[in-house]
Amino acid sequence: MHLRYAEKSDAKNILAFIEKAGVDSEGIKEQIQHFVLMEDKQGNLQGTLGIYKLGDKGLLRSLVMSEKVSQEEILALFHEAFRLAWQKELKDLYLVTNKSSALPFFHLLGFQEVPPVSSPSVFQRFYQEAVEENEEIYFMHYNVKKEA
C-alpha cells in the first residue's frame, strides 16, 4: 500500500469512497488538503483519514478502510495523519468514536479520553451528533508532537 496526501483532483474519488461506506462527507471538499490517502499498487483507494482543521486544532474524521487493509497499514495511516497535522502546525487532534473496542488502539497511538467541553465548540457539534446516534461515545485528544 502507498500513502499520500490528497490533492483537489482527488475530491471526486474520496467522496465516492466515503459515501459508499455510509460515512458523512459534508465539508470534505473544503478540507481536502488535510486528507491522507492509502492506495494499492494500481492506484485504487483503499483508505482515507481526514483532519477537519480549525486554527491550530484538528478533528480526525472520515476514517474509511477497505477490507484488504492490515492493522499495520492502519497504524501507518494514522502516523501519516500525525505527520500531516505537524506539517500544518496543529497542536491538538481530537477524535470521536462509538467503538469501545477501538479504545486500546487509540490509547496505543497516544490518544487520551477527555470530556468534550475541553475541545473547540465546532468539534463539540460532531460529538453531539454522534451522541444523538449512539448511546456510548468517547471523545479523545492527542497532543501533536514535534518529532512527527
Short mmCIF file of N, CA, C and O in Angstrom, two decimals:
data_model
loop_
_atom_site.label_atom_id
_atom_site.label_comp_id
_atom_site.label_asym_id
_atom_site.label_seq_id
_atom_site.Cartn_x
_atom_site.Cartn_y
_atom_site.Cartn_z
N MET A 1 0.84 -1.18 0.00
CA MET A 1 0.00 0.00 0.00
C MET A 1 0.88 1.24 0.00
O MET A 1 1.96 1.25 0.55
N HIS A 2 0.35 2.29 -0.59
CA HIS A 2 1.05 3.55 -0.73
C HIS A 2 0.25 4.66 -0.03
O HIS A 2 -0.96 4.74 -0.22
N LEU A 3 0.91 5.49 0.76
CA LEU A 3 0.27 6.61 1.43
C LEU A 3 0.66 7.91 0.75
O LEU A 3 1.81 8.08 0.36
N ARG A 4 -0.31 8.82 0.63
CA ARG A 4 0.00 10.15 0.10
C ARG A 4 -1.06 11.13 0.58
O ARG A 4 -2.13 10.73 1.05
N TYR A 5 -0.74 12.42 0.44
CA TYR A 5 -1.70 13.47 0.80
C TYR A 5 -2.61 13.74 -0.38
O TYR A 5 -2.18 13.72 -1.53
N ALA A 6 -3.86 14.03 -0.08
CA ALA A 6 -4.85 14.28 -1.12
C ALA A 6 -4.60 15.62 -1.80
O ALA A 6 -4.06 16.56 -1.20
N GLU A 7 -5.00 15.66 -3.06
CA GLU A 7 -4.97 16.89 -3.85
C GLU A 7 -6.41 17.20 -4.25
O GLU A 7 -7.29 16.35 -4.17
N LYS A 8 -6.64 18.42 -4.72
CA LYS A 8 -8.00 18.82 -5.11
C LYS A 8 -8.59 17.86 -6.14
O LYS A 8 -9.78 17.58 -6.12
N SER A 9 -7.75 17.34 -7.03
CA SER A 9 -8.24 16.44 -8.08
C SER A 9 -8.72 15.09 -7.52
O SER A 9 -9.37 14.33 -8.23
N ASP A 10 -8.43 14.79 -6.26
CA ASP A 10 -8.86 13.54 -5.63
C ASP A 10 -10.26 13.62 -5.04
O ASP A 10 -10.82 12.60 -4.63
N ALA A 11 -10.83 14.82 -5.00
CA ALA A 11 -12.10 15.03 -4.28
C ALA A 11 -13.20 14.06 -4.72
O ALA A 11 -13.88 13.46 -3.88
N LYS A 12 -13.40 13.91 -6.01
CA LYS A 12 -14.49 13.06 -6.51
C LYS A 12 -14.32 11.61 -6.04
O LYS A 12 -15.28 10.99 -5.57
N ASN A 13 -13.11 11.07 -6.14
CA ASN A 13 -12.86 9.69 -5.72
C ASN A 13 -13.02 9.53 -4.21
O ASN A 13 -13.57 8.52 -3.74
N ILE A 14 -12.55 10.52 -3.45
CA ILE A 14 -12.67 10.44 -1.99
C ILE A 14 -14.14 10.46 -1.58
O ILE A 14 -14.56 9.65 -0.76
N LEU A 15 -14.89 11.38 -2.16
CA LEU A 15 -16.31 11.48 -1.83
C LEU A 15 -17.05 10.18 -2.14
O LEU A 15 -17.84 9.69 -1.33
N ALA A 16 -16.78 9.60 -3.30
CA ALA A 16 -17.44 8.35 -3.68
C ALA A 16 -17.06 7.22 -2.72
O ALA A 16 -17.92 6.43 -2.29
N PHE A 17 -15.78 7.13 -2.35
CA PHE A 17 -15.28 6.09 -1.45
C PHE A 17 -15.93 6.22 -0.07
O PHE A 17 -16.41 5.24 0.50
N ILE A 18 -15.99 7.44 0.44
CA ILE A 18 -16.55 7.68 1.77
C ILE A 18 -18.06 7.47 1.78
O ILE A 18 -18.60 6.85 2.70
N GLU A 19 -18.73 7.98 0.77
CA GLU A 19 -20.19 7.83 0.72
C GLU A 19 -20.60 6.38 0.55
O GLU A 19 -21.61 5.94 1.11
N LYS A 20 -19.81 5.61 -0.20
CA LYS A 20 -20.10 4.18 -0.36
C LYS A 20 -20.08 3.46 0.98
O LYS A 20 -20.83 2.51 1.21
N ALA A 21 -19.21 3.93 1.88
CA ALA A 21 -19.11 3.34 3.22
C ALA A 21 -20.19 3.86 4.17
O ALA A 21 -20.27 3.42 5.32
N GLY A 22 -20.99 4.82 3.70
CA GLY A 22 -22.05 5.35 4.54
C GLY A 22 -21.58 6.38 5.56
O GLY A 22 -22.24 6.63 6.56
N VAL A 23 -20.43 7.00 5.30
CA VAL A 23 -19.86 7.99 6.21
C VAL A 23 -20.19 9.38 5.70
O VAL A 23 -20.19 9.64 4.50
N ASP A 24 -20.46 10.30 6.62
CA ASP A 24 -20.80 11.68 6.27
C ASP A 24 -19.65 12.34 5.51
O ASP A 24 -18.49 12.29 5.94
N SER A 25 -19.97 12.96 4.39
CA SER A 25 -18.95 13.59 3.55
C SER A 25 -19.04 15.12 3.56
O SER A 25 -18.34 15.78 2.80
N GLU A 26 -19.87 15.67 4.43
CA GLU A 26 -20.04 17.12 4.50
C GLU A 26 -18.71 17.82 4.82
O GLU A 26 -17.99 17.42 5.73
N GLY A 27 -18.38 18.84 4.04
CA GLY A 27 -17.19 19.65 4.29
C GLY A 27 -15.89 19.07 3.79
O GLY A 27 -14.83 19.68 3.96
N ILE A 28 -15.93 17.91 3.15
CA ILE A 28 -14.69 17.27 2.71
C ILE A 28 -13.99 18.07 1.62
O ILE A 28 -12.77 18.26 1.67
N LYS A 29 -14.75 18.58 0.66
CA LYS A 29 -14.12 19.34 -0.43
C LYS A 29 -13.33 20.53 0.11
O LYS A 29 -12.24 20.83 -0.38
N GLU A 30 -13.86 21.18 1.14
CA GLU A 30 -13.19 22.35 1.72
C GLU A 30 -11.95 21.97 2.52
O GLU A 30 -11.09 22.81 2.75
N GLN A 31 -11.86 20.73 2.95
CA GLN A 31 -10.74 20.29 3.79
C GLN A 31 -9.86 19.24 3.09
O GLN A 31 -9.09 18.54 3.73
N ILE A 32 -9.97 19.14 1.78
CA ILE A 32 -9.31 18.07 1.02
C ILE A 32 -7.80 18.04 1.23
O ILE A 32 -7.18 16.98 1.23
N GLN A 33 -7.19 19.20 1.44
CA GLN A 33 -5.74 19.26 1.63
C GLN A 33 -5.31 18.70 2.98
O GLN A 33 -4.12 18.63 3.27
N HIS A 34 -6.27 18.27 3.79
CA HIS A 34 -5.97 17.69 5.10
C HIS A 34 -6.34 16.21 5.16
O HIS A 34 -6.68 15.69 6.22
N PHE A 35 -6.27 15.53 4.01
CA PHE A 35 -6.60 14.11 3.95
C PHE A 35 -5.37 13.29 3.58
O PHE A 35 -4.56 13.69 2.75
N VAL A 36 -5.26 12.14 4.22
CA VAL A 36 -4.24 11.14 3.88
C VAL A 36 -4.97 10.01 3.17
O VAL A 36 -6.01 9.54 3.63
N LEU A 37 -4.40 9.58 2.06
CA LEU A 37 -5.00 8.51 1.26
C LEU A 37 -4.09 7.29 1.27
O LEU A 37 -2.87 7.41 1.26
N MET A 38 -4.71 6.13 1.26
CA MET A 38 -3.99 4.86 1.12
C MET A 38 -4.46 4.22 -0.18
O MET A 38 -5.66 4.05 -0.39
N GLU A 39 -3.51 3.90 -1.04
CA GLU A 39 -3.85 3.31 -2.34
C GLU A 39 -3.09 2.00 -2.52
O GLU A 39 -2.00 1.82 -1.99
N ASP A 40 -3.68 1.11 -3.32
CA ASP A 40 -2.99 -0.12 -3.66
C ASP A 40 -2.03 0.15 -4.82
O ASP A 40 -1.92 1.30 -5.29
N LYS A 41 -1.34 -0.88 -5.29
CA LYS A 41 -0.34 -0.71 -6.36
C LYS A 41 -0.93 -0.18 -7.65
O LYS A 41 -0.25 0.45 -8.45
N GLN A 42 -2.23 -0.42 -7.86
CA GLN A 42 -2.89 0.05 -9.07
C GLN A 42 -3.45 1.47 -8.92
O GLN A 42 -4.04 2.01 -9.85
N GLY A 43 -3.26 2.07 -7.74
CA GLY A 43 -3.76 3.41 -7.50
C GLY A 43 -5.20 3.48 -7.05
O GLY A 43 -5.79 4.55 -7.01
N ASN A 44 -5.78 2.33 -6.69
CA ASN A 44 -7.16 2.29 -6.19
C ASN A 44 -7.19 2.68 -4.72
O ASN A 44 -6.38 2.20 -3.92
N LEU A 45 -8.12 3.52 -4.36
CA LEU A 45 -8.26 3.99 -2.99
C LEU A 45 -8.64 2.84 -2.07
O LEU A 45 -9.60 2.12 -2.33
N GLN A 46 -7.87 2.67 -0.98
CA GLN A 46 -8.11 1.60 -0.02
C GLN A 46 -8.39 2.13 1.38
O GLN A 46 -8.84 1.40 2.25
N GLY A 47 -8.09 3.43 1.59
CA GLY A 47 -8.33 4.01 2.91
C GLY A 47 -8.20 5.52 2.88
O GLY A 47 -7.49 6.07 2.04
N THR A 48 -8.93 6.15 3.81
CA THR A 48 -8.85 7.60 3.97
C THR A 48 -8.84 7.95 5.44
O THR A 48 -9.41 7.22 6.27
N LEU A 49 -8.20 9.04 5.77
CA LEU A 49 -8.27 9.63 7.09
C LEU A 49 -8.08 11.13 6.91
O LEU A 49 -7.07 11.57 6.36
N GLY A 50 -9.07 11.89 7.34
CA GLY A 50 -9.03 13.33 7.16
C GLY A 50 -8.93 14.06 8.48
O GLY A 50 -9.17 13.51 9.55
N ILE A 51 -8.54 15.32 8.37
CA ILE A 51 -8.46 16.20 9.52
C ILE A 51 -9.33 17.42 9.23
O ILE A 51 -9.12 18.10 8.23
N TYR A 52 -10.31 17.65 10.07
CA TYR A 52 -11.11 18.87 10.00
C TYR A 52 -10.34 19.90 10.80
O TYR A 52 -10.24 19.81 12.02
N LYS A 53 -9.73 20.86 10.12
CA LYS A 53 -8.82 21.82 10.75
C LYS A 53 -9.56 23.08 11.17
O LYS A 53 -10.35 23.63 10.42
N LEU A 54 -9.27 23.51 12.40
CA LEU A 54 -9.79 24.76 12.93
C LEU A 54 -8.66 25.42 13.71
O LEU A 54 -8.33 24.98 14.82
N GLY A 55 -8.05 26.43 13.12
CA GLY A 55 -6.92 27.09 13.77
C GLY A 55 -5.78 26.11 13.96
O GLY A 55 -5.34 25.46 13.01
N ASP A 56 -5.31 25.96 15.20
CA ASP A 56 -4.21 25.03 15.47
C ASP A 56 -4.71 23.70 16.05
O ASP A 56 -3.95 22.96 16.66
N LYS A 57 -5.98 23.41 15.82
CA LYS A 57 -6.57 22.15 16.30
C LYS A 57 -7.22 21.42 15.13
O LYS A 57 -7.59 22.03 14.14
N GLY A 58 -7.34 20.10 15.27
CA GLY A 58 -7.96 19.31 14.22
C GLY A 58 -8.78 18.17 14.79
O GLY A 58 -8.49 17.68 15.89
N LEU A 59 -9.80 17.79 14.06
CA LEU A 59 -10.65 16.65 14.42
C LEU A 59 -10.46 15.58 13.36
O LEU A 59 -10.69 15.84 12.18
N LEU A 60 -10.02 14.40 13.76
CA LEU A 60 -9.89 13.30 12.81
C LEU A 60 -11.27 12.85 12.39
O LEU A 60 -12.17 12.72 13.21
N ARG A 61 -11.42 12.62 11.09
CA ARG A 61 -12.72 12.22 10.57
C ARG A 61 -12.54 11.41 9.30
O ARG A 61 -11.45 11.36 8.74
N SER A 62 -13.63 10.80 8.88
CA SER A 62 -13.68 10.07 7.61
C SER A 62 -12.65 8.95 7.52
O SER A 62 -12.03 8.74 6.49
N LEU A 63 -12.48 8.23 8.63
CA LEU A 63 -11.63 7.03 8.59
C LEU A 63 -12.45 5.94 7.92
O LEU A 63 -13.44 5.46 8.48
N VAL A 64 -12.05 5.61 6.71
CA VAL A 64 -12.72 4.56 5.95
C VAL A 64 -11.64 3.65 5.39
O VAL A 64 -10.66 4.12 4.81
N MET A 65 -11.80 2.35 5.60
CA MET A 65 -10.80 1.38 5.15
C MET A 65 -11.49 0.26 4.36
O MET A 65 -12.59 -0.15 4.71
N SER A 66 -10.80 -0.23 3.34
CA SER A 66 -11.31 -1.42 2.65
C SER A 66 -10.96 -2.64 3.50
O SER A 66 -10.15 -2.56 4.43
N GLU A 67 -11.56 -3.76 3.18
CA GLU A 67 -11.30 -4.99 3.93
C GLU A 67 -9.88 -5.50 3.75
O GLU A 67 -9.39 -6.29 4.55
N LYS A 68 -9.20 -5.05 2.71
CA LYS A 68 -7.85 -5.53 2.39
C LYS A 68 -6.77 -4.94 3.29
O LYS A 68 -5.64 -5.42 3.30
N VAL A 69 -7.08 -3.90 4.03
CA VAL A 69 -6.08 -3.16 4.79
C VAL A 69 -5.75 -3.89 6.09
O VAL A 69 -6.63 -4.30 6.84
N SER A 70 -4.46 -4.03 6.37
CA SER A 70 -4.00 -4.72 7.58
C SER A 70 -3.91 -3.73 8.76
O SER A 70 -3.96 -2.51 8.57
N GLN A 71 -3.77 -4.27 9.96
CA GLN A 71 -3.61 -3.43 11.15
C GLN A 71 -2.37 -2.55 11.04
O GLN A 71 -2.39 -1.39 11.44
N GLU A 72 -1.29 -3.10 10.50
CA GLU A 72 -0.06 -2.34 10.35
C GLU A 72 -0.26 -1.16 9.39
O GLU A 72 0.27 -0.07 9.60
N GLU A 73 -1.05 -1.38 8.36
CA GLU A 73 -1.32 -0.31 7.40
C GLU A 73 -2.22 0.78 8.01
O GLU A 73 -2.03 1.97 7.74
N ILE A 74 -3.15 0.38 8.87
CA ILE A 74 -3.98 1.36 9.57
C ILE A 74 -3.10 2.21 10.48
O ILE A 74 -3.24 3.44 10.53
N LEU A 75 -2.19 1.57 11.17
CA LEU A 75 -1.24 2.28 12.04
C LEU A 75 -0.41 3.28 11.22
O LEU A 75 -0.24 4.43 11.62
N ALA A 76 0.05 2.85 10.06
CA ALA A 76 0.83 3.74 9.19
C ALA A 76 -0.01 4.93 8.72
O ALA A 76 0.49 6.06 8.63
N LEU A 77 -1.29 4.69 8.44
CA LEU A 77 -2.18 5.77 8.03
C LEU A 77 -2.32 6.82 9.14
O LEU A 77 -2.23 8.02 8.87
N PHE A 78 -2.48 6.37 10.37
CA PHE A 78 -2.57 7.31 11.49
C PHE A 78 -1.27 8.08 11.67
O PHE A 78 -1.29 9.30 11.88
N HIS A 79 -0.14 7.39 11.58
CA HIS A 79 1.14 8.09 11.74
C HIS A 79 1.34 9.13 10.64
O HIS A 79 1.88 10.21 10.90
N GLU A 80 0.88 8.84 9.45
CA GLU A 80 0.98 9.82 8.36
C GLU A 80 0.05 11.00 8.64
O GLU A 80 0.39 12.15 8.34
N ALA A 81 -1.12 10.74 9.21
CA ALA A 81 -2.03 11.84 9.59
C ALA A 81 -1.39 12.70 10.68
O ALA A 81 -1.52 13.93 10.65
N PHE A 82 -0.68 12.07 11.62
CA PHE A 82 0.03 12.84 12.65
C PHE A 82 1.11 13.72 12.01
O PHE A 82 1.29 14.88 12.39
N ARG A 83 1.80 13.19 11.03
CA ARG A 83 2.84 13.95 10.32
C ARG A 83 2.21 15.14 9.59
O ARG A 83 2.72 16.25 9.61
N LEU A 84 1.07 14.89 8.94
CA LEU A 84 0.37 15.97 8.24
C LEU A 84 -0.08 17.05 9.23
O LEU A 84 0.07 18.24 8.96
N ALA A 85 -0.60 16.64 10.39
CA ALA A 85 -1.02 17.60 11.41
C ALA A 85 0.17 18.45 11.85
O ALA A 85 0.04 19.67 12.01
N TRP A 86 1.31 17.84 12.04
CA TRP A 86 2.51 18.56 12.44
C TRP A 86 2.92 19.55 11.34
O TRP A 86 3.23 20.71 11.62
N GLN A 87 2.89 19.10 10.08
CA GLN A 87 3.25 19.97 8.96
C GLN A 87 2.29 21.16 8.84
O GLN A 87 2.70 22.26 8.44
N LYS A 88 1.03 20.95 9.19
CA LYS A 88 0.03 22.02 9.13
C LYS A 88 0.03 22.85 10.41
O LYS A 88 -0.83 23.70 10.62
N GLU A 89 1.00 22.59 11.29
CA GLU A 89 1.22 23.32 12.54
C GLU A 89 0.05 23.21 13.52
O GLU A 89 -0.27 24.15 14.25
N LEU A 90 -0.57 22.04 13.54
CA LEU A 90 -1.62 21.78 14.52
C LEU A 90 -0.97 21.39 15.84
O LEU A 90 0.07 20.73 15.86
N LYS A 91 -1.60 21.77 16.93
CA LYS A 91 -1.09 21.42 18.26
C LYS A 91 -1.86 20.27 18.88
O LYS A 91 -1.32 19.51 19.67
N ASP A 92 -3.15 20.16 18.53
CA ASP A 92 -4.01 19.16 19.13
C ASP A 92 -4.87 18.49 18.07
O ASP A 92 -5.34 19.15 17.15
N LEU A 93 -5.07 17.18 18.24
CA LEU A 93 -6.01 16.43 17.42
C LEU A 93 -7.04 15.80 18.34
O LEU A 93 -6.72 15.37 19.45
N TYR A 94 -8.26 15.75 17.85
CA TYR A 94 -9.36 15.12 18.58
C TYR A 94 -9.99 14.05 17.70
O TYR A 94 -9.86 14.10 16.48
N LEU A 95 -10.68 13.13 18.33
CA LEU A 95 -11.50 12.17 17.58
C LEU A 95 -12.70 11.79 18.43
O LEU A 95 -12.66 11.90 19.65
N VAL A 96 -13.74 11.38 17.74
CA VAL A 96 -14.97 10.90 18.38
C VAL A 96 -15.20 9.49 17.88
O VAL A 96 -15.15 9.24 16.67
N THR A 97 -15.42 8.56 18.80
CA THR A 97 -15.70 7.18 18.40
C THR A 97 -16.81 6.60 19.27
O THR A 97 -16.97 6.99 20.42
N ASN A 98 -17.55 5.68 18.68
CA ASN A 98 -18.57 4.95 19.45
C ASN A 98 -18.15 3.50 19.64
O ASN A 98 -18.92 2.68 20.08
N LYS A 99 -16.91 3.20 19.33
CA LYS A 99 -16.43 1.82 19.41
C LYS A 99 -15.48 1.66 20.60
O LYS A 99 -14.30 2.00 20.52
N SER A 100 -16.00 1.12 21.69
CA SER A 100 -15.16 0.91 22.87
C SER A 100 -14.04 -0.07 22.56
O SER A 100 -12.96 0.01 23.16
N SER A 101 -14.25 -0.97 21.60
CA SER A 101 -13.22 -1.94 21.23
C SER A 101 -12.01 -1.26 20.59
O SER A 101 -10.92 -1.83 20.56
N ALA A 102 -12.19 -0.03 20.08
CA ALA A 102 -11.08 0.70 19.45
C ALA A 102 -10.25 1.50 20.45
O ALA A 102 -9.17 1.98 20.12
N LEU A 103 -10.74 1.64 21.68
CA LEU A 103 -10.04 2.47 22.66
C LEU A 103 -8.60 2.03 22.92
O LEU A 103 -7.70 2.87 22.96
N PRO A 104 -8.32 0.72 23.10
CA PRO A 104 -6.92 0.32 23.31
C PRO A 104 -6.01 0.73 22.14
O PRO A 104 -4.86 1.15 22.35
N PHE A 105 -6.52 0.64 20.91
CA PHE A 105 -5.75 1.05 19.74
C PHE A 105 -5.45 2.55 19.81
O PHE A 105 -4.31 2.98 19.62
N PHE A 106 -6.47 3.36 20.12
CA PHE A 106 -6.26 4.81 20.20
C PHE A 106 -5.33 5.18 21.35
O PHE A 106 -4.51 6.08 21.23
N HIS A 107 -5.44 4.47 22.46
CA HIS A 107 -4.52 4.71 23.58
C HIS A 107 -3.09 4.38 23.16
O HIS A 107 -2.15 5.11 23.50
N LEU A 108 -2.92 3.30 22.42
CA LEU A 108 -1.59 2.91 21.92
C LEU A 108 -0.99 4.01 21.05
O LEU A 108 0.21 4.27 21.08
N LEU A 109 -1.83 4.69 20.29
CA LEU A 109 -1.37 5.78 19.42
C LEU A 109 -1.04 7.05 20.20
O LEU A 109 -0.42 7.96 19.66
N GLY A 110 -1.49 7.13 21.45
CA GLY A 110 -1.21 8.31 22.26
C GLY A 110 -2.43 9.17 22.57
O GLY A 110 -2.30 10.24 23.16
N PHE A 111 -3.62 8.71 22.19
CA PHE A 111 -4.84 9.45 22.49
C PHE A 111 -5.25 9.19 23.94
O PHE A 111 -5.03 8.10 24.47
N GLN A 112 -5.86 10.20 24.54
CA GLN A 112 -6.40 10.09 25.89
C GLN A 112 -7.86 10.54 25.86
O GLN A 112 -8.19 11.50 25.16
N GLU A 113 -8.69 9.88 26.64
CA GLU A 113 -10.10 10.29 26.72
C GLU A 113 -10.18 11.62 27.46
O GLU A 113 -9.49 11.82 28.46
N VAL A 114 -11.02 12.52 26.94
CA VAL A 114 -11.24 13.83 27.56
C VAL A 114 -12.72 14.16 27.48
O VAL A 114 -13.44 13.63 26.62
N PRO A 115 -13.18 15.05 28.34
CA PRO A 115 -14.57 15.50 28.21
C PRO A 115 -14.70 16.38 26.97
O PRO A 115 -13.78 17.13 26.64
N PRO A 116 -15.83 16.34 26.28
CA PRO A 116 -15.97 17.12 25.06
C PRO A 116 -15.87 18.63 25.28
O PRO A 116 -15.52 19.36 24.37
N VAL A 117 -16.14 19.09 26.49
CA VAL A 117 -16.07 20.53 26.75
C VAL A 117 -14.64 21.06 26.67
O VAL A 117 -14.43 22.26 26.62
N SER A 118 -13.64 20.17 26.62
CA SER A 118 -12.25 20.61 26.53
C SER A 118 -11.83 20.89 25.09
O SER A 118 -10.69 21.24 24.84
N SER A 119 -12.75 20.78 24.16
CA SER A 119 -12.43 20.97 22.75
C SER A 119 -13.10 22.23 22.21
O SER A 119 -14.01 22.77 22.83
N PRO A 120 -12.66 22.69 21.04
CA PRO A 120 -13.33 23.84 20.42
C PRO A 120 -14.80 23.54 20.18
O PRO A 120 -15.18 22.40 19.91
N SER A 121 -15.65 24.56 20.27
CA SER A 121 -17.09 24.35 20.19
C SER A 121 -17.53 23.71 18.88
O SER A 121 -18.47 22.92 18.86
N VAL A 122 -16.85 24.01 17.78
CA VAL A 122 -17.24 23.40 16.50
C VAL A 122 -17.04 21.88 16.55
O VAL A 122 -17.81 21.13 15.96
N PHE A 123 -16.04 21.40 17.27
CA PHE A 123 -15.83 19.97 17.39
C PHE A 123 -16.89 19.35 18.30
O PHE A 123 -17.25 18.19 18.13
N GLN A 124 -17.38 20.11 19.26
CA GLN A 124 -18.43 19.61 20.13
C GLN A 124 -19.67 19.27 19.34
O GLN A 124 -20.42 18.38 19.71
N ARG A 125 -19.90 19.98 18.23
CA ARG A 125 -21.05 19.68 17.36
C ARG A 125 -20.96 18.25 16.85
O ARG A 125 -21.94 17.51 16.84
N PHE A 126 -19.76 17.82 16.43
CA PHE A 126 -19.58 16.45 15.95
C PHE A 126 -19.88 15.46 17.07
O PHE A 126 -20.48 14.42 16.85
N TYR A 127 -19.44 15.80 18.28
CA TYR A 127 -19.69 14.95 19.43
C TYR A 127 -21.20 14.84 19.68
O TYR A 127 -21.73 13.75 19.87
N GLN A 128 -21.91 15.97 19.66
CA GLN A 128 -23.35 15.97 19.90
C GLN A 128 -24.08 15.15 18.85
O GLN A 128 -25.00 14.40 19.17
N GLU A 129 -23.67 15.27 17.58
CA GLU A 129 -24.29 14.49 16.52
C GLU A 129 -24.07 13.00 16.76
O GLU A 129 -24.97 12.19 16.56
N ALA A 130 -22.87 12.64 17.21
CA ALA A 130 -22.57 11.24 17.49
C ALA A 130 -23.39 10.73 18.67
O ALA A 130 -23.88 9.60 18.65
N VAL A 131 -23.57 11.57 19.69
CA VAL A 131 -24.35 11.19 20.87
C VAL A 131 -25.80 10.92 20.47
O VAL A 131 -26.43 9.98 20.96
N GLU A 132 -26.32 11.73 19.56
CA GLU A 132 -27.70 11.55 19.12
C GLU A 132 -27.90 10.22 18.40
O GLU A 132 -28.98 9.66 18.42
N GLU A 133 -26.85 9.71 17.77
CA GLU A 133 -26.95 8.46 17.01
C GLU A 133 -26.53 7.23 17.80
O GLU A 133 -26.85 6.11 17.41
N ASN A 134 -25.79 7.41 18.89
CA ASN A 134 -25.23 6.29 19.63
C ASN A 134 -25.37 6.51 21.12
O ASN A 134 -25.35 7.64 21.60
N GLU A 135 -25.46 5.40 21.85
CA GLU A 135 -25.57 5.50 23.29
C GLU A 135 -24.24 5.81 23.95
O GLU A 135 -24.17 6.57 24.90
N GLU A 136 -23.19 5.19 23.46
CA GLU A 136 -21.88 5.33 24.10
C GLU A 136 -20.90 6.00 23.14
O GLU A 136 -20.64 5.51 22.06
N ILE A 137 -20.37 7.15 23.56
CA ILE A 137 -19.46 7.93 22.73
C ILE A 137 -18.20 8.24 23.54
O ILE A 137 -18.28 8.57 24.73
N TYR A 138 -17.06 8.19 22.87
CA TYR A 138 -15.79 8.52 23.50
C TYR A 138 -15.16 9.67 22.73
O TYR A 138 -15.08 9.64 21.51
N PHE A 139 -14.72 10.68 23.47
CA PHE A 139 -14.07 11.85 22.88
C PHE A 139 -12.61 11.78 23.31
O PHE A 139 -12.32 11.64 24.50
N MET A 140 -11.70 11.85 22.35
CA MET A 140 -10.29 11.62 22.66
C MET A 140 -9.41 12.75 22.13
O MET A 140 -9.75 13.39 21.13
N HIS A 141 -8.28 12.95 22.78
CA HIS A 141 -7.34 14.02 22.45
C HIS A 141 -5.94 13.46 22.24
O HIS A 141 -5.53 12.52 22.92
N TYR A 142 -5.23 14.05 21.29
CA TYR A 142 -3.84 13.69 21.00
C TYR A 142 -3.04 14.99 20.90
O TYR A 142 -3.46 15.91 20.18
N ASN A 143 -1.94 15.07 21.61
CA ASN A 143 -1.05 16.22 21.55
C ASN A 143 -0.06 15.99 20.41
O ASN A 143 0.75 15.06 20.48
N VAL A 144 -0.12 16.81 19.38
CA VAL A 144 0.77 16.65 18.22
C VAL A 144 2.19 16.96 18.67
O VAL A 144 2.47 18.04 19.18
N LYS A 145 3.07 16.01 18.49
CA LYS A 145 4.45 16.13 18.97
C LYS A 145 5.37 16.63 17.87
O LYS A 145 5.15 16.40 16.70
N LYS A 146 6.44 17.26 18.29
CA LYS A 146 7.41 17.83 17.35
C LYS A 146 8.15 16.78 16.52
O LYS A 146 8.60 17.06 15.45
N GLU A 147 8.26 15.56 17.04
CA GLU A 147 9.05 14.55 16.31
C GLU A 147 8.28 13.88 15.19
O GLU A 147 8.79 12.97 14.56
N ALA A 148 7.07 14.31 14.94
CA ALA A 148 6.24 13.68 13.91
C ALA A 148 6.93 13.66 12.55
O ALA A 148 7.77 14.42 12.24
#
